[in-house]
Amino acid sequence: MTTAPYADLVMERLLEEAEREFPGWAFARHHAGWTAARGDLRLTRPSLAALRALLRVHREAREG
């Protein structure tokens, strides 16, 4: 028995959650981790969780 389909489903849901939390950002997975892009700005982190944390800080810095 494999858990890959379940893991794919979980990752898909986490990605959908990130897209809802950060409208206007495009997310992509690649060999180095995850990248979020908006216009000319690109942010990369080794995990989607780390990328979302960085985007939260980025958003607070812009708003604050």
PDB file of N, CA and C in Angstrom:
ATOM      1  N   MET A   1       0.837  -1.184   0.000  1.00  0.00           N
ATOM      2  CA  MET A   1       0.000   0.000   0.000  1.00  0.00           C
ATOM      3  C   MET A   1       0.879   1.244   0.000  1.00  0.00           C
ATOM      4  N   THR A   2       0.522   2.220  -0.802  1.00  0.00           N
ATOM      5  CA  THR A   2       1.297   3.455  -0.889  1.00  0.00           C
ATOM      6  C   THR A   2       0.507   4.630  -0.334  1.00  0.00           C
ATOM      7  N   THR A   3       1.211   5.611   0.152  1.00  0.00           N
ATOM      8  CA  THR A   3       0.561   6.815   0.671  1.00  0.00           C
ATOM      9  C   THR A   3       0.695   7.983  -0.292  1.00  0.00           C
ATOM     10  N   ALA A   4       1.301   7.768  -1.438  1.00  0.00           N
ATOM     11  CA  ALA A   4       1.534   8.854  -2.389  1.00  0.00           C
ATOM     12  C   ALA A   4       0.258   9.577  -2.805  1.00  0.00           C
ATOM     13  N   PRO A   5      -0.816   8.878  -3.171  1.00  0.00           N
ATOM     14  CA  PRO A   5      -2.032   9.619  -3.552  1.00  0.00           C
ATOM     15  C   PRO A   5      -2.548  10.493  -2.409  1.00  0.00           C
ATOM     16  N   TYR A   6      -2.489   9.990  -1.177  1.00  0.00           N
ATOM     17  CA  TYR A   6      -2.932  10.778  -0.037  1.00  0.00           C
ATOM     18  C   TYR A   6      -2.018  11.992   0.158  1.00  0.00           C
ATOM     19  N   ALA A   7      -0.719  11.803   0.046  1.00  0.00           N
ATOM     20  CA  ALA A   7       0.224  12.900   0.194  1.00  0.00           C
ATOM     21  C   ALA A   7      -0.002  13.957  -0.887  1.00  0.00           C
ATOM     22  N   ASP A   8      -0.290  13.516  -2.100  1.00  0.00           N
ATOM     23  CA  ASP A   8      -0.583  14.467  -3.183  1.00  0.00           C
ATOM     24  C   ASP A   8      -1.836  15.268  -2.870  1.00  0.00           C
ATOM     25  N   LEU A   9      -2.842  14.617  -2.321  1.00  0.00           N
ATOM     26  CA  LEU A   9      -4.084  15.302  -1.967  1.00  0.00           C
ATOM     27  C   LEU A   9      -3.838  16.338  -0.876  1.00  0.00           C
ATOM     28  N   VAL A  10      -3.069  15.978   0.125  1.00  0.00           N
ATOM     29  CA  VAL A  10      -2.750  16.910   1.207  1.00  0.00           C
ATOM     30  C   VAL A  10      -1.988  18.109   0.653  1.00  0.00           C
ATOM     31  N   MET A  11      -0.995  17.870  -0.198  1.00  0.00           N
ATOM     32  CA  MET A  11      -0.218  18.970  -0.767  1.00  0.00           C
ATOM     33  C   MET A  11      -1.097  19.875  -1.628  1.00  0.00           C
ATOM     34  N   GLU A  12      -2.010  19.270  -2.376  1.00  0.00           N
ATOM     35  CA  GLU A  12      -2.931  20.058  -3.205  1.00  0.00           C
ATOM     36  C   GLU A  12      -3.791  20.974  -2.332  1.00  0.00           C
ATOM     37  N   ARG A  13      -4.266  20.444  -1.222  1.00  0.00           N
ATOM     38  CA  ARG A  13      -5.087  21.265  -0.310  1.00  0.00           C
ATOM     39  C   ARG A  13      -4.271  22.371   0.343  1.00  0.00           C
ATOM     40  N   LEU A  14      -3.042  22.087   0.716  1.00  0.00           N
ATOM     41  CA  LEU A  14      -2.184  23.117   1.289  1.00  0.00           C
ATOM     42  C   LEU A  14      -1.887  24.221   0.274  1.00  0.00           C
ATOM     43  N   LEU A  15      -1.693  23.834  -0.964  1.00  0.00           N
ATOM     44  CA  LEU A  15      -1.461  24.815  -2.023  1.00  0.00           C
ATOM     45  C   LEU A  15      -2.706  25.677  -2.241  1.00  0.00           C
ATOM     46  N   GLU A  16      -3.879  25.069  -2.254  1.00  0.00           N
ATOM     47  CA  GLU A  16      -5.117  25.826  -2.401  1.00  0.00           C
ATOM     48  C   GLU A  16      -5.289  26.812  -1.250  1.00  0.00           C
ATOM     49  N   GLU A  17      -4.937  26.387  -0.056  1.00  0.00           N
ATOM     50  CA  GLU A  17      -5.016  27.252   1.119  1.00  0.00           C
ATOM     51  C   GLU A  17      -4.068  28.441   0.972  1.00  0.00           C
ATOM     52  N   ALA A  18      -2.866  28.189   0.496  1.00  0.00           N
ATOM     53  CA  ALA A  18      -1.894  29.269   0.284  1.00  0.00           C
ATOM     54  C   ALA A  18      -2.397  30.254  -0.768  1.00  0.00           C
ATOM     55  N   GLU A  19      -3.000  29.747  -1.825  1.00  0.00           N
ATOM     56  CA  GLU A  19      -3.521  30.615  -2.880  1.00  0.00           C
ATOM     57  C   GLU A  19      -4.668  31.481  -2.368  1.00  0.00           C
ATOM     58  N   ARG A  20      -5.479  30.950  -1.460  1.00  0.00           N
ATOM     59  CA  ARG A  20      -6.556  31.749  -0.864  1.00  0.00           C
ATOM     60  C   ARG A  20      -5.991  32.802   0.090  1.00  0.00           C
ATOM     61  N   GLU A  21      -4.975  32.410   0.849  1.00  0.00           N
ATOM     62  CA  GLU A  21      -4.392  33.331   1.834  1.00  0.00           C
ATOM     63  C   GLU A  21      -3.617  34.455   1.158  1.00  0.00           C
ATOM     64  N   PHE A  22      -3.019  34.174   0.012  1.00  0.00           N
ATOM     65  CA  PHE A  22      -2.182  35.162  -0.682  1.00  0.00           C
ATOM     66  C   PHE A  22      -2.656  35.347  -2.120  1.00  0.00           C
ATOM     67  N   PRO A  23      -3.807  35.994  -2.301  1.00  0.00           N
ATOM     68  CA  PRO A  23      -4.298  36.204  -3.670  1.00  0.00           C
ATOM     69  C   PRO A  23      -3.316  37.064  -4.463  1.00  0.00           C
ATOM     70  N   GLY A  24      -3.175  36.756  -5.720  1.00  0.00           N
ATOM     71  CA  GLY A  24      -2.255  37.503  -6.578  1.00  0.00           C
ATOM     72  C   GLY A  24      -0.870  36.894  -6.670  1.00  0.00           C
ATOM     73  N   TRP A  25      -0.567  35.944  -5.801  1.00  0.00           N
ATOM     74  CA  TRP A  25       0.719  35.254  -5.833  1.00  0.00           C
ATOM     75  C   TRP A  25       0.562  33.939  -6.591  1.00  0.00           C
ATOM     76  N   ALA A  26       1.541  33.601  -7.391  1.00  0.00           N
ATOM     77  CA  ALA A  26       1.575  32.328  -8.109  1.00  0.00           C
ATOM     78  C   ALA A  26       2.597  31.425  -7.416  1.00  0.00           C
ATOM     79  N   PHE A  27       2.207  30.208  -7.122  1.00  0.00           N
ATOM     80  CA  PHE A  27       3.069  29.259  -6.426  1.00  0.00           C
ATOM     81  C   PHE A  27       3.532  28.169  -7.374  1.00  0.00           C
ATOM     82  N   ALA A  28       4.794  27.776  -7.226  1.00  0.00           N
ATOM     83  CA  ALA A  28       5.348  26.713  -8.065  1.00  0.00           C
ATOM     84  C   ALA A  28       6.321  25.883  -7.238  1.00  0.00           C
ATOM     85  N   ARG A  29       6.288  24.576  -7.469  1.00  0.00           N
ATOM     86  CA  ARG A  29       7.222  23.658  -6.802  1.00  0.00           C
ATOM     87  C   ARG A  29       8.320  23.300  -7.786  1.00  0.00           C
ATOM     88  N   HIS A  30       9.555  23.255  -7.313  1.00  0.00           N
ATOM     89  CA  HIS A  30      10.690  22.910  -8.168  1.00  0.00           C
ATOM     90  C   HIS A  30      11.740  22.194  -7.335  1.00  0.00           C
ATOM     91  N   HIS A  31      12.858  21.875  -7.936  1.00  0.00           N
ATOM     92  CA  HIS A  31      13.886  21.067  -7.267  1.00  0.00           C
ATOM     93  C   HIS A  31      14.439  21.697  -5.990  1.00  0.00           C
ATOM     94  N   ALA A  32      14.446  23.013  -5.898  1.00  0.00           N
ATOM     95  CA  ALA A  32      14.993  23.695  -4.720  1.00  0.00           C
ATOM     96  C   ALA A  32      13.937  23.953  -3.650  1.00  0.00           C
ATOM     97  N   GLY A  33      12.691  23.648  -3.935  1.00  0.00           N
ATOM     98  CA  GLY A  33      11.630  23.885  -2.962  1.00  0.00           C
ATOM     99  C   GLY A  33      10.423  24.527  -3.616  1.00  0.00           C
ATOM    100  N   TRP A  34       9.987  25.640  -3.049  1.00  0.00           N
ATOM    101  CA  TRP A  34       8.794  26.344  -3.526  1.00  0.00           C
ATOM    102  C   TRP A  34       9.129  27.801  -3.825  1.00  0.00           C
ATOM    103  N   THR A  35       8.476  28.343  -4.835  1.00  0.00           N
ATOM    104  CA  THR A  35       8.622  29.752  -5.189  1.00  0.00           C
ATOM    105  C   THR A  35       7.250  30.380  -5.270  1.00  0.00           C
ATOM    106  N   ALA A  36       7.156  31.597  -4.754  1.00  0.00           N
ATOM    107  CA  ALA A  36       5.956  32.418  -4.906  1.00  0.00           C
ATOM    108  C   ALA A  36       6.371  33.627  -5.732  1.00  0.00           C
ATOM    109  N   ALA A  37       5.570  33.941  -6.739  1.00  0.00           N
ATOM    110  CA  ALA A  37       5.892  35.060  -7.629  1.00  0.00           C
ATOM    111  C   ALA A  37       4.705  36.004  -7.712  1.00  0.00           C
ATOM    112  N   ARG A  38       5.044  37.275  -7.734  1.00  0.00           N
ATOM    113  CA  ARG A  38       4.038  38.331  -7.916  1.00  0.00           C
ATOM    114  C   ARG A  38       4.736  39.466  -8.641  1.00  0.00           C
ATOM    115  N   GLY A  39       4.386  39.651  -9.900  1.00  0.00           N
ATOM    116  CA  GLY A  39       5.092  40.645 -10.701  1.00  0.00           C
ATOM    117  C   GLY A  39       6.546  40.237 -10.847  1.00  0.00           C
ATOM    118  N   ASP A  40       7.460  41.171 -10.554  1.00  0.00           N
ATOM    119  CA  ASP A  40       8.894  40.897 -10.650  1.00  0.00           C
ATOM    120  C   ASP A  40       9.477  40.278  -9.376  1.00  0.00           C
ATOM    121  N   LEU A  41       8.689  40.213  -8.319  1.00  0.00           N
ATOM    122  CA  LEU A  41       9.171  39.680  -7.043  1.00  0.00           C
ATOM    123  C   LEU A  41       9.022  38.165  -6.991  1.00  0.00           C
ATOM    124  N   ARG A  42      10.106  37.488  -6.631  1.00  0.00           N
ATOM    125  CA  ARG A  42      10.103  36.035  -6.492  1.00  0.00           C
ATOM    126  C   ARG A  42      10.738  35.684  -5.150  1.00  0.00           C
ATOM    127  N   LEU A  43      10.024  34.879  -4.383  1.00  0.00           N
ATOM    128  CA  LEU A  43      10.515  34.429  -3.089  1.00  0.00           C
ATOM    129  C   LEU A  43      10.574  32.912  -3.107  1.00  0.00           C
ATOM    130  N   THR A  44      11.698  32.338  -2.651  1.00  0.00           N
ATOM    131  CA  THR A  44      11.884  30.890  -2.683  1.00  0.00           C
ATOM    132  C   THR A  44      12.292  30.396  -1.304  1.00  0.00           C
ATOM    133  N   ARG A  45      11.708  29.279  -0.909  1.00  0.00           N
ATOM    134  CA  ARG A  45      12.034  28.626   0.349  1.00  0.00           C
ATOM    135  C   ARG A  45      11.983  27.113   0.133  1.00  0.00           C
ATOM    136  N   PRO A  46      12.612  26.345   1.017  1.00  0.00           N
ATOM    137  CA  PRO A  46      12.666  24.892   0.822  1.00  0.00           C
ATOM    138  C   PRO A  46      11.330  24.183   1.032  1.00  0.00           C
ATOM    139  N   SER A  47      10.380  24.809   1.717  1.00  0.00           N
ATOM    140  CA  SER A  47       9.082  24.169   1.939  1.00  0.00           C
ATOM    141  C   SER A  47       7.971  25.191   1.737  1.00  0.00           C
ATOM    142  N   LEU A  48       6.776  24.690   1.472  1.00  0.00           N
ATOM    143  CA  LEU A  48       5.626  25.575   1.317  1.00  0.00           C
ATOM    144  C   LEU A  48       5.318  26.271   2.640  1.00  0.00           C
ATOM    145  N   ALA A  49       5.484  25.587   3.749  1.00  0.00           N
ATOM    146  CA  ALA A  49       5.244  26.193   5.061  1.00  0.00           C
ATOM    147  C   ALA A  49       6.201  27.366   5.307  1.00  0.00           C
ATOM    148  N   ALA A  50       7.465  27.187   4.992  1.00  0.00           N
ATOM    149  CA  ALA A  50       8.447  28.265   5.164  1.00  0.00           C
ATOM    150  C   ALA A  50       8.143  29.435   4.230  1.00  0.00           C
ATOM    151  N   LEU A  51       7.705  29.132   3.032  1.00  0.00           N
ATOM    152  CA  LEU A  51       7.362  30.182   2.074  1.00  0.00           C
ATOM    153  C   LEU A  51       6.153  30.978   2.569  1.00  0.00           C
ATOM    154  N   ARG A  52       5.161  30.295   3.077  1.00  0.00           N
ATOM    155  CA  ARG A  52       3.983  30.992   3.598  1.00  0.00           C
ATOM    156  C   ARG A  52       4.349  31.865   4.795  1.00  0.00           C
ATOM    157  N   ALA A  53       5.237  31.400   5.651  1.00  0.00           N
ATOM    158  CA  ALA A  53       5.679  32.205   6.788  1.00  0.00           C
ATOM    159  C   ALA A  53       6.378  33.474   6.299  1.00  0.00           C
ATOM    160  N   LEU A  54       7.220  33.337   5.294  1.00  0.00           N
ATOM    161  CA  LEU A  54       7.906  34.494   4.728  1.00  0.00           C
ATOM    162  C   LEU A  54       6.911  35.470   4.108  1.00  0.00           C
ATOM    163  N   LEU A  55       5.915  34.966   3.411  1.00  0.00           N
ATOM    164  CA  LEU A  55       4.903  35.836   2.808  1.00  0.00           C
ATOM    165  C   LEU A  55       4.100  36.574   3.869  1.00  0.00           C
ATOM    166  N   ARG A  56       3.857  35.945   4.998  1.00  0.00           N
ATOM    167  CA  ARG A  56       3.155  36.633   6.091  1.00  0.00           C
ATOM    168  C   ARG A  56       3.981  37.800   6.607  1.00  0.00           C
ATOM    169  N   VAL A  57       5.270  37.583   6.781  1.00  0.00           N
ATOM    170  CA  VAL A  57       6.168  38.662   7.233  1.00  0.00           C
ATOM    171  C   VAL A  57       6.209  39.767   6.179  1.00  0.00           C
ATOM    172  N   HIS A  58       6.319  39.389   4.921  1.00  0.00           N
ATOM    173  CA  HIS A  58       6.352  40.347   3.824  1.00  0.00           C
ATOM    174  C   HIS A  58       5.073  41.190   3.813  1.00  0.00           C
ATOM    175  N   ARG A  59       3.926  40.537   3.975  1.00  0.00           N
ATOM    176  CA  ARG A  59       2.637  41.243   3.989  1.00  0.00           C
ATOM    177  C   ARG A  59       2.554  42.211   5.166  1.00  0.00           C
ATOM    178  N   GLU A  60       2.975  41.777   6.348  1.00  0.00           N
ATOM    179  CA  GLU A  60       2.932  42.636   7.530  1.00  0.00           C
ATOM    180  C   GLU A  60       3.864  43.833   7.379  1.00  0.00           C
ATOM    181  N   ALA A  61       5.011  43.631   6.766  1.00  0.00           N
ATOM    182  CA  ALA A  61       5.950  44.726   6.554  1.00  0.00           C
ATOM    183  C   ALA A  61       5.366  45.767   5.604  1.00  0.00           C
ATOM    184  N   ARG A  62       4.670  45.306   4.566  1.00  0.00           N
ATOM    185  CA  ARG A  62       4.052  46.227   3.616  1.00  0.00           C
ATOM    186  C   ARG A  62       2.880  46.975   4.232  1.00  0.00           C
ATOM    187  N   GLU A  63       2.107  46.288   5.085  1.00  0.00           N
ATOM    188  CA  GLU A  63       0.928  46.898   5.690  1.00  0.00           C
ATOM    189  C   GLU A  63       1.281  47.776   6.885  1.00  0.00           C
ATOM    190  N   GLY A  64       2.345  47.426   7.566  1.00  0.00           N
ATOM    191  CA  GLY A  64       2.703  48.111   8.806  1.00  0.00           C
ATOM    192  C   GLY A  64       3.558  49.255   8.568  1.00  0.00           C
TER     193      GLY A  64
END
